Coordinates of C-alpha atoms and ligand atoms in Angstrom, one line a residue:
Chain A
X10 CA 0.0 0.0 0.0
X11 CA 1.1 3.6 -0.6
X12 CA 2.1 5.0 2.5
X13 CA 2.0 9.1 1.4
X14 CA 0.6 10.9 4.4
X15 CA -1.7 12.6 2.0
X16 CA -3.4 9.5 1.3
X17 CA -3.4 8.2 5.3
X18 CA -5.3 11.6 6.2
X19 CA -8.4 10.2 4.2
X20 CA -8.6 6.2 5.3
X21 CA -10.5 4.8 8.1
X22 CA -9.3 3.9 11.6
X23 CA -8.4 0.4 10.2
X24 CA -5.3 1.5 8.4
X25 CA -6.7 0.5 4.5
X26 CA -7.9 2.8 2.2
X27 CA -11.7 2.9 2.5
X28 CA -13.4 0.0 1.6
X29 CA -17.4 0.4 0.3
X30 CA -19.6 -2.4 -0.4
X31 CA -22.8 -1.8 -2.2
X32 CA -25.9 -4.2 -1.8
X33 CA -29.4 -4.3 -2.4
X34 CA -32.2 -6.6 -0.3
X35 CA -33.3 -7.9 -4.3
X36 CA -31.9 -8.3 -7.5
X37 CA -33.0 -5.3 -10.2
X38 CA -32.4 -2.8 -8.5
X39 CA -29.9 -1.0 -10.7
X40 CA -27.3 -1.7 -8.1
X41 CA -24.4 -2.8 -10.7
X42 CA -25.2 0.3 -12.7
X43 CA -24.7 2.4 -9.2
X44 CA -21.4 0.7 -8.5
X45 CA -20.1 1.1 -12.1
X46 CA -21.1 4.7 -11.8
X47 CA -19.7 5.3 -8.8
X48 CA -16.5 3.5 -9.1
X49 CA -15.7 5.8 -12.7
X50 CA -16.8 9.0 -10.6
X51 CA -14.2 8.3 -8.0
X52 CA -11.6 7.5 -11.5
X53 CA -12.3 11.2 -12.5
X54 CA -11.9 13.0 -9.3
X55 CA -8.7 11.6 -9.7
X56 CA -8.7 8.2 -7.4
X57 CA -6.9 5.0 -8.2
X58 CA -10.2 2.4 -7.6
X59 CA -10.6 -1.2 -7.3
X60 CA -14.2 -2.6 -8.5
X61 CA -14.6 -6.0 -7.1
X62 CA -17.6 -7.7 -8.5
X63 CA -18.7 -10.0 -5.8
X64 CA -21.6 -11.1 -7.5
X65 CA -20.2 -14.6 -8.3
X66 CA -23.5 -16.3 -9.9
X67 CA -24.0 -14.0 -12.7
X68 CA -21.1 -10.9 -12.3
X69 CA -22.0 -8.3 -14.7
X70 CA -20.0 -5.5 -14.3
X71 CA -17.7 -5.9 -16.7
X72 CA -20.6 -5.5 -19.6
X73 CA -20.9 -1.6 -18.4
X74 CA -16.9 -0.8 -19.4
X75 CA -14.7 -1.5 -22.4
X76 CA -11.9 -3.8 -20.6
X77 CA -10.7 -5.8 -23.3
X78 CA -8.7 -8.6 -22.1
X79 CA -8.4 -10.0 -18.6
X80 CA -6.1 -12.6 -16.7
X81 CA -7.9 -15.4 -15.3
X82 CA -6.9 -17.4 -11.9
X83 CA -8.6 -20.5 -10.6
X84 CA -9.8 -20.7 -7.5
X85 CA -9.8 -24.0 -5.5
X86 CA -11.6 -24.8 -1.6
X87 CA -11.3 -27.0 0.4
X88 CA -13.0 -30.3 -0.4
X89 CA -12.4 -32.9 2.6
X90 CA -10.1 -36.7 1.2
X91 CA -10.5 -38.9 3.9
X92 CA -7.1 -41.7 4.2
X93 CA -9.5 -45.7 5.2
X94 CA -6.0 -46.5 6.4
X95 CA -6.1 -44.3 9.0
X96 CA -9.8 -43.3 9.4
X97 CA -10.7 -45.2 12.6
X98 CA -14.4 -44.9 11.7
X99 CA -15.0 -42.6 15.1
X100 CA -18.0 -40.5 13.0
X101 CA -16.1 -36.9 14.8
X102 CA -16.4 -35.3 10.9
X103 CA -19.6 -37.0 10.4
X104 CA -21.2 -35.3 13.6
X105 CA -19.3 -32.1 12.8
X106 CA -20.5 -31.2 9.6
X107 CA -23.6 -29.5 9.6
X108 CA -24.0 -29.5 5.8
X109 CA -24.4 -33.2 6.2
X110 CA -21.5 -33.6 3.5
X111 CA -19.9 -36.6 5.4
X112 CA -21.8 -39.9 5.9
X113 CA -21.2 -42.9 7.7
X114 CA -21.2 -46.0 6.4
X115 CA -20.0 -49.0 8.3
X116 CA -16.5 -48.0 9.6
X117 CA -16.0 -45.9 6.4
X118 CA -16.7 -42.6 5.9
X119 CA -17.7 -40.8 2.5
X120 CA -17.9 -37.2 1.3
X121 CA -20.6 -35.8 -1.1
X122 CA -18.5 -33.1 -2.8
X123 CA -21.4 -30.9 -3.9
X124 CA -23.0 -30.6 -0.4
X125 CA -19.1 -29.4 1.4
X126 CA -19.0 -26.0 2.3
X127 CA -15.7 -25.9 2.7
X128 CA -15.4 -25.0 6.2
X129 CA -12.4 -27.4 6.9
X130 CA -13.7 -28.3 10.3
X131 CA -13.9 -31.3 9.7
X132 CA -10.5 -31.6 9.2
X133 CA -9.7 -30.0 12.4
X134 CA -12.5 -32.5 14.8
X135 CA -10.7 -35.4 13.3
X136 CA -8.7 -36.7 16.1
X137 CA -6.3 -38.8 14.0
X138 CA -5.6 -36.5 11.3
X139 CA -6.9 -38.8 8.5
X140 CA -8.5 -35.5 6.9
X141 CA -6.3 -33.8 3.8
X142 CA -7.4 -31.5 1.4
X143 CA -8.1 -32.4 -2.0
X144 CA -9.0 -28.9 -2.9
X145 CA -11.9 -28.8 -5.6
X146 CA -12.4 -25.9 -8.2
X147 CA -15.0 -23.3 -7.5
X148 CA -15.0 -20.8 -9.9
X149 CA -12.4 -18.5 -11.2
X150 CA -11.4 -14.7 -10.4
X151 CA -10.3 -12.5 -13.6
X152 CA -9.0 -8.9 -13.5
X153 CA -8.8 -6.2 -15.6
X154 CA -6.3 -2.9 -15.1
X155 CA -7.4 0.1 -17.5
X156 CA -5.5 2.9 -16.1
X157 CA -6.4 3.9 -12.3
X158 CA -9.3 1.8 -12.6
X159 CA -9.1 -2.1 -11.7
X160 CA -11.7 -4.5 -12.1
X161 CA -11.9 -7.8 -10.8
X162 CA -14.9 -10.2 -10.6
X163 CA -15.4 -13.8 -9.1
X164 CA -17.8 -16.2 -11.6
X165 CA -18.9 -19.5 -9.8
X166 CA -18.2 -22.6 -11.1
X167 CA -21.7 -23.8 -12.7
X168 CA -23.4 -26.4 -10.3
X169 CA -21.0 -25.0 -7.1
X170 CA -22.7 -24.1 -3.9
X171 CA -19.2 -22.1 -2.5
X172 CA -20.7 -18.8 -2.9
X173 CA -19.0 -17.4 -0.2
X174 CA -16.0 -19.0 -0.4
X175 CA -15.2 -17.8 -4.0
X176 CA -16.1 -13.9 -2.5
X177 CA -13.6 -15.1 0.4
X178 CA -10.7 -15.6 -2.2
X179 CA -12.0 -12.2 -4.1
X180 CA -11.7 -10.1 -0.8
X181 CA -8.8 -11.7 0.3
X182 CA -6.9 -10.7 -3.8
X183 CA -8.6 -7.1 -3.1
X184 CA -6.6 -6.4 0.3
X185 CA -3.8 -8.0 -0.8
X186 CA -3.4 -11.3 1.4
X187 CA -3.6 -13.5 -1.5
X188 CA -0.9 -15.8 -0.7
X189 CA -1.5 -18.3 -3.9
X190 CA -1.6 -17.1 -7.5
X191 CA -4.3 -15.0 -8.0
X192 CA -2.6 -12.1 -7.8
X193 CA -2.0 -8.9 -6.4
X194 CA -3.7 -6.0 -6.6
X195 CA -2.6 -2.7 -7.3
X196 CA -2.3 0.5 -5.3
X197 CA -5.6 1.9 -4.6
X198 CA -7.4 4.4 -3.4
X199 CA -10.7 3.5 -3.0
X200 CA -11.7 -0.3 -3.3
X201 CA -16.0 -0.5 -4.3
X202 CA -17.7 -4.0 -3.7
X203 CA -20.3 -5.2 -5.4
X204 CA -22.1 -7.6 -4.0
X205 CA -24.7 -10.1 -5.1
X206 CA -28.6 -9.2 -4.4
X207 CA -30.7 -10.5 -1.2
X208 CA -29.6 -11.5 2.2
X209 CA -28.4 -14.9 2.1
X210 CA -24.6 -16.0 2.9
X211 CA -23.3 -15.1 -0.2
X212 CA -24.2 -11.3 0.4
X213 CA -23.0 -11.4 3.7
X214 CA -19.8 -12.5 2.8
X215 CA -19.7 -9.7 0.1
X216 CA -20.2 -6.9 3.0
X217 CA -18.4 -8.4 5.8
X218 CA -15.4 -6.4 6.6
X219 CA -16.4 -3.0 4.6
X220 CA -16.0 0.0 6.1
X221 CA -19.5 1.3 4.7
X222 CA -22.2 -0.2 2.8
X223 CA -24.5 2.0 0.3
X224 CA -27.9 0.2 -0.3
X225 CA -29.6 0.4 -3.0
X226 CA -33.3 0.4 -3.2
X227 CA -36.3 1.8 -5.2
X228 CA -39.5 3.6 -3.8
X229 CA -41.9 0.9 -3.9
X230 CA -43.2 -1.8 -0.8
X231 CA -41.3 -4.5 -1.9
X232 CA -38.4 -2.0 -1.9
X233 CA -38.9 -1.3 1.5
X234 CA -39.2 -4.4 2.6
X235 CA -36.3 -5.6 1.0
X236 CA -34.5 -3.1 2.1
X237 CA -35.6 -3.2 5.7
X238 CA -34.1 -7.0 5.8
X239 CA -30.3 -5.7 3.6
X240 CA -30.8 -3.4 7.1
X241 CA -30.8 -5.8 9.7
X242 CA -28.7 -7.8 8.0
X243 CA -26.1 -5.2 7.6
X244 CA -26.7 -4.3 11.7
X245 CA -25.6 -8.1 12.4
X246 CA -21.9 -7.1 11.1
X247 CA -22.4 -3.2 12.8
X248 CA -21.6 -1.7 9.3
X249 CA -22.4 1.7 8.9
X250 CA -25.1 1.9 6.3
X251 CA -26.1 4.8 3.9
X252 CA -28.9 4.2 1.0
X253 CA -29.6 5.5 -2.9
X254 CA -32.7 5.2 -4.2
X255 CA -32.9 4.5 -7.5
X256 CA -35.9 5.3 -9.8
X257 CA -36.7 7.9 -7.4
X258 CA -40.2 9.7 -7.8
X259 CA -42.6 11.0 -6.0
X260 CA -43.4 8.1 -3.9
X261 CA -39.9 8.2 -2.1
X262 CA -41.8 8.8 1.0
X263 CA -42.4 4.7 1.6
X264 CA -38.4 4.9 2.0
X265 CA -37.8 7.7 3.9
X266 CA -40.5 6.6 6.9
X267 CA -38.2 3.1 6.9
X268 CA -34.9 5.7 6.9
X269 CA -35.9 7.7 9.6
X270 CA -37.4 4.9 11.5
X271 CA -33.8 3.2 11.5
X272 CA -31.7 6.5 12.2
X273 CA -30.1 6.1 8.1
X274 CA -29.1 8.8 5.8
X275 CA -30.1 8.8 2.2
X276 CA -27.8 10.1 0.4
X277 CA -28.3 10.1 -3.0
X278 CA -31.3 10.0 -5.4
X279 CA -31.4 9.2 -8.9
X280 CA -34.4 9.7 -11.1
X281 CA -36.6 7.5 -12.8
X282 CA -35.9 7.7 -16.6
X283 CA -36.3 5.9 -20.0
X284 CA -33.1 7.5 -20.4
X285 CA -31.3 5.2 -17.8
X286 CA -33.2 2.1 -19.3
X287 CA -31.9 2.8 -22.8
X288 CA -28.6 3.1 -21.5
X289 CA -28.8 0.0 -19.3
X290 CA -29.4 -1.9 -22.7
X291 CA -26.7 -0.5 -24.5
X292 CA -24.4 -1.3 -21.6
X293 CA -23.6 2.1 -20.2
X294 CA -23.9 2.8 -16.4
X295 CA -26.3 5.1 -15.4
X296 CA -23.1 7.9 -14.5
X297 CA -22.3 8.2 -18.1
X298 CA -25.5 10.1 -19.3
X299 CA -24.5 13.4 -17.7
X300 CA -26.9 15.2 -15.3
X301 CA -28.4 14.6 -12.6
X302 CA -27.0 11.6 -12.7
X303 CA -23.8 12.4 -13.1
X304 CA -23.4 15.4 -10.4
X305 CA -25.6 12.6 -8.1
X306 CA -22.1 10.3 -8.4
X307 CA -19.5 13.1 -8.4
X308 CA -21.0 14.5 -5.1
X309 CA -21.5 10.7 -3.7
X310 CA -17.3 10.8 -4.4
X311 CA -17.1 13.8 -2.4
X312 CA -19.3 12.6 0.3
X313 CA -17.6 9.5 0.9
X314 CA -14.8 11.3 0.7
X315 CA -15.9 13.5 4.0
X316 CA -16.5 10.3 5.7
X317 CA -12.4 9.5 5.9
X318 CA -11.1 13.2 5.5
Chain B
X24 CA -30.5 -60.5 10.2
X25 CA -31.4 -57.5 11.1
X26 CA -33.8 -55.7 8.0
X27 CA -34.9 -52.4 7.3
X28 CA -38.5 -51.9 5.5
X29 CA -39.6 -48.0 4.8
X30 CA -43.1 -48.1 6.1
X31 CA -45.9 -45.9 6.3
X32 CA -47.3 -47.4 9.8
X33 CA -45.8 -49.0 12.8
X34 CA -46.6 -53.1 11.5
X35 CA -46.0 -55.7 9.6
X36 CA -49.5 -55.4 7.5
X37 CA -49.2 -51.5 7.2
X38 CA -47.6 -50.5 3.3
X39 CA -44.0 -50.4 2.7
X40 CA -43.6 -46.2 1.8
X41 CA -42.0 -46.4 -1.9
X42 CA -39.9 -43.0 -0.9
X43 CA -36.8 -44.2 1.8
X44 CA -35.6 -40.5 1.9
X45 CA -39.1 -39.6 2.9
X46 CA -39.9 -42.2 5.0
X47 CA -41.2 -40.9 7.8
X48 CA -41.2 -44.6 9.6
X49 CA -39.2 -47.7 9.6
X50 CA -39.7 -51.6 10.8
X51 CA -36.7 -53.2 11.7
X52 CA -37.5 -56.7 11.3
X53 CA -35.5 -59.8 12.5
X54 CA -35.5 -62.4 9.4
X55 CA -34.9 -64.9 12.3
X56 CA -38.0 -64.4 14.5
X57 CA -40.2 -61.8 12.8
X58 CA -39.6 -59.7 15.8
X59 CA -39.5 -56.3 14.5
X60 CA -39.6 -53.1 16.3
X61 CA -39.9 -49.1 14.8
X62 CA -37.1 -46.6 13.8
X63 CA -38.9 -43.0 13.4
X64 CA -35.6 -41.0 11.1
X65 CA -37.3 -37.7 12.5
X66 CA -35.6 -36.1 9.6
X67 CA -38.5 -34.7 7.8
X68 CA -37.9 -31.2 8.1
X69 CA -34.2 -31.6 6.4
X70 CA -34.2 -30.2 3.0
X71 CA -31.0 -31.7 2.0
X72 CA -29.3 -34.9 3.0
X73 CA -32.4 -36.3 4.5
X74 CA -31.7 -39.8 2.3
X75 CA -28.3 -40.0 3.7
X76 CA -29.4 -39.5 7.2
X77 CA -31.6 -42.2 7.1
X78 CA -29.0 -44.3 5.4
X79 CA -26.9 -43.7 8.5
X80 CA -29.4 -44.1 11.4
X81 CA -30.6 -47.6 9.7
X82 CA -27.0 -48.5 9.2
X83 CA -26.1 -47.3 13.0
X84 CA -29.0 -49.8 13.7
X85 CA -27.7 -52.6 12.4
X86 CA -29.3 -53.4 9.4
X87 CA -27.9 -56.2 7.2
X88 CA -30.5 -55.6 4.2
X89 CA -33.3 -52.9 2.9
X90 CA -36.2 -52.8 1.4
X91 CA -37.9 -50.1 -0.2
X92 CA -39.3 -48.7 -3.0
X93 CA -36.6 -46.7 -4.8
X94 CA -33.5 -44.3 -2.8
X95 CA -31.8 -41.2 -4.4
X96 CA -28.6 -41.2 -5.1
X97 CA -26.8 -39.7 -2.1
X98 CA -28.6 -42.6 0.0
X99 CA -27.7 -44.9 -2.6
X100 CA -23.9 -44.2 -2.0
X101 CA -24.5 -44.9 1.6
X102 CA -25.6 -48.3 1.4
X103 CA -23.0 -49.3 -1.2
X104 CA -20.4 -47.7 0.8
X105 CA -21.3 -50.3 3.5
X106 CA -22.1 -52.9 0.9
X107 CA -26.0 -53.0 2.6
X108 CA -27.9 -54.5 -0.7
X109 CA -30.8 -52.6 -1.2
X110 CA -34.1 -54.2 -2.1
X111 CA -37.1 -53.0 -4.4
X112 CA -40.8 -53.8 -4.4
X113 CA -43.5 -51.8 -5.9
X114 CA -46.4 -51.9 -3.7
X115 CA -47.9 -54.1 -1.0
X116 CA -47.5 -54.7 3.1
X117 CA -44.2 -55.2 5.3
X118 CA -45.5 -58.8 5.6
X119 CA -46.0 -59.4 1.9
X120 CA -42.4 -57.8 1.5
X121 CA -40.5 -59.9 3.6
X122 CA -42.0 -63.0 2.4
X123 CA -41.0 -62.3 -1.0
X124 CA -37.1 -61.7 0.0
X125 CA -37.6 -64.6 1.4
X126 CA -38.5 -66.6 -1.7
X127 CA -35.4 -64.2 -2.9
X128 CA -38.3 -62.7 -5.8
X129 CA -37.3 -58.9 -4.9
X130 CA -35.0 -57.2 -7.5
X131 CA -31.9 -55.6 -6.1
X132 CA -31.3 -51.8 -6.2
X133 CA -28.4 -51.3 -8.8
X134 CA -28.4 -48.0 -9.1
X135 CA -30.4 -44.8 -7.4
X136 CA -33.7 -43.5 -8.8
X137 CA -35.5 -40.5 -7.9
X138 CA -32.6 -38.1 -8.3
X139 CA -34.7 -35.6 -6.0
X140 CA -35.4 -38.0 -3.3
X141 CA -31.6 -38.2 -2.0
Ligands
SF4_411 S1 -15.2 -29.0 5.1 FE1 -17.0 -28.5 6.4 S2 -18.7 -28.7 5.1 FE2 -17.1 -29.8 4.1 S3 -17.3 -31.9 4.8 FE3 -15.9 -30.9 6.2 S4 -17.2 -30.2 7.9 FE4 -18.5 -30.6 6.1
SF4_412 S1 -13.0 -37.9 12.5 FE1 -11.3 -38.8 11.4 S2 -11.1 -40.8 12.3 FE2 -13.1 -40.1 12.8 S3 -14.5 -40.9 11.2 FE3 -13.8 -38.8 10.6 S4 -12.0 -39.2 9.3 FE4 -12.4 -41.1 10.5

């Protein structure tokens, strides 16, 4: 990491240079198109920024910039190989694993690959060490550098359940502990999650560890409900949360009762537009068709900025 | 010998239940004496893996043999693990079942049906 003092004023207590994840309680949201936007915003007010697309099962970023070519890294997890030799048939994994990937059978013991979550505990219960890893693929992580801007995006392996696992490996590349080959990443200024729709492990995993999360919603019921349970998820991990609404109109009001309710800011609002829908389809983020929603992103930038100065 | 029937009852004249995963009862039945007594798998509620929980708490009971109707896969790979043949009817009581395993007329599982039933 850059260690200018210029940079240290703006980063968070944790010593990294801010770290934003941006989620929505459903899918369709516009949420990509937000993160794309903002992520170029921060590239023109001069920041070095690292997109992470942590939305493993169909990651779609990419399709909103021209990236050309990227470098591709397989990921592998954990996938339990159990030695008969020295198995002594004591059913410790079998009880451990919660997933019910490990059954007994007799004194034997067998491992059905696609319901492991990779966990590894039952590696560590096994009192005789007969547990190795025969490390399965999961998916693969490719990046992209186009100038200050890098992009990097986790894509699950078809039929794989490790979700959270592959956005494990993704965070781990984006701060720089990757130990195994895929990859450092560069000096950045800014790094801009985004994570995969709804609440389930896999988003959880996306947010865990940000400094901030911006949710995405839209002004309707299901909006608000949706967004009320990104909400209490996002309380479980103590992130402080911020939210756009997207489409906005002029029934915004069903979002901010839910906002004031909960004590959180909105801090952005982007119209509803055919405008934003014809761009979607051509594959341009919503930040690229000039005002409002271009100011909207710029003073988002500065915003978060405020948050670290 | 110890052998499990999937059953939808607690007796020998109740009807074998064709689904193992789903069973939501079990006779053990001694092939020796007809004594049988009732395994309940209590694994209903499990979405995923309820086959090879059953697999496990009939093989944790002892049994030598099973019958059913068909098992998923994941079960499947239980029984073969432990090399417990698995044996199919199509209809009919526990009695009727047992008889005809006697007379050695039930067809051996070869290979899982039901993929969603694992
Ligand atoms: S690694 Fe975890 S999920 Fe996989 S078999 Fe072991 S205990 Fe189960
Ligand atoms: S915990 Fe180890 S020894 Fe015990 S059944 Fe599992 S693999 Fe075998």
């Amino acid at each position: 990491m850059n260690p200018a003092p210029a940079h240290q004023a703006a980063r968070p207590a944790t010593g990294h240079p801010p770290w934003i994840a941006i989620a929505s309680g459903k899918g369709g949201t516009g949420k990509t198109s937000v993160a794309v936007s903002l992520a170029l915003a921060a590239v023109q007010a001069g920041k070095r920024v690292q997109l992470i697309d942590a939305d493993v099962e169909g990651p779609n970023a990419h399709h909103f910039l021209d990236l050309g070519a990227s470098a591709e890294t397989t990921i592998r997890s954990m996938l339990p190989v159990i030695a008969p030799e020295t198995c002594t048939g004591c059913g410790a994994c079998v009880e451990f694993c919660t997933f019910h990937a490990l059954a007994a059978a007799g004194n034997k013991v067998i491992v059905f690959p696609d319901l492991c979550h990779a966990c590894e505990g039952c590696r560590e219960v096994c009192p005789v060490g007969a547990i190795t890893d025969g490390a399965q693929e999961i998916g693969v992580i490719r990046h992209w550098q186009r100038g200050p801007l890098s992009v990097c995006q986790g894509a699950l392996q078809i039929g794989q359940v490790l979700s959270p696992a592959l956005i494990r490996a993704l965070h781990r590349r984006g701060r720089g502990e990757a130990e195994d080959s895929a990859g450092r990443p560069p000096d950045v200024d800014l790094t801009i999650v985004d994570a995969p729709p709804g609440t389930a492990c896999a988003m959880m995993a996306a947010i865990r560890g940000a400094d901030h999360l911006l949710l995405v919603t839209e002004p309707t019921p299901f909006g608000r409900h949706d967004l009320d349970l990104a909400m209490q998820a996002a309380a479980t991990l103590r992130l402080p949360v911020e939210v756009i609404i997207n489409r906005s109109n002029d029934h915004d009001r069903v979002i901010e009762d839910l906002c004031r309710a909960r004590a959180v800011p909105i801090v952005a609002r982007l119209p509803e537009s055919r405008q934003v829908a014809e761009a979607y389809a051509e594959g341009r983020p919503m930040g690229s068709l000039g005002p409002p929603w271009a100011t909207t992103f710029t003073n988002l930038v500065t915003h978060l900025e405020g948050l670290w100065a | 010998m110890l052998i499990g029937i999937s059953i939808r009852g607690d007796h020998l004249d109740a009807p074998v239940d064709l689904r193992l995963g789903r069973a939501q009862m079990f006779l053990l039945v001694d092939s020796d004496t007809e004594q049988f007594k009732t395994l309940d798998p209590g694994a209903g509620q499990i979405q995923h893996g309820a086959g090879i929980q059953t697999a496990q708490m009939l093989l944790k009971a002892g049994v030598k043999a099973v019958i059913s109707g068909d098992c998923g896969p994941k079960a499947f790979q239980v029984f073969q693990a432990a090399q417990v043949p698995l044996y199919s009817v199509t209809g009919g009581t526990a009695r009727e079942a047992l008889a005809a395993w006697r007379r050695q007329e039930l067809p051996v599982i070869g290979q899982p049906g039901g993929m969603g039933h694992a």
